[in-house]
Coordinates of C-alpha atoms in Angstrom, one line a residue:
M1 CA -0.4 0.2 -0.2
Q2 CA 3.2 1.7 0.2
N3 CA 3.7 2.7 -3.7
C4 CA 0.4 2.6 -4.3
D5 CA 0.0 6.6 -5.4
S6 CA 3.4 6.5 -7.8
K7 CA 2.0 2.8 -8.9
G8 CA -1.3 3.2 -9.4
R9 CA -1.0 6.9 -11.3
T10 CA 1.5 5.3 -13.8
L11 CA -1.5 1.7 -14.2
D12 CA -4.0 4.5 -15.1
A13 CA -2.2 6.1 -17.4
D14 CA -1.3 2.6 -18.8
L15 CA -4.9 2.0 -18.9
K16 CA -6.1 4.4 -20.5
V17 CA -4.0 4.1 -23.6
K18 CA -4.8 0.0 -24.0
L19 CA -8.4 1.2 -23.8
E20 CA -7.9 4.3 -26.1
R21 CA -6.2 1.6 -29.0
Y22 CA -9.0 -1.5 -27.7
L23 CA -11.8 1.2 -28.8
I24 CA -9.7 2.4 -31.8
Q25 CA -9.3 -1.3 -32.4
M26 CA -13.0 -1.9 -32.5
K27 CA -14.1 0.7 -34.5
K28 CA -12.5 -0.7 -37.3
A29 CA -14.1 -4.0 -36.5
K30 CA -17.2 -2.5 -37.3
E31 CA -16.0 -0.5 -40.1

């Protein structure tokens, strides 16, 4: 729980990037 802040922030940013890529792939798949 001590490194929750630093690791949490980097993880959050990484998740956002993965989410954006996932949404883009879904849009391409529908087309």
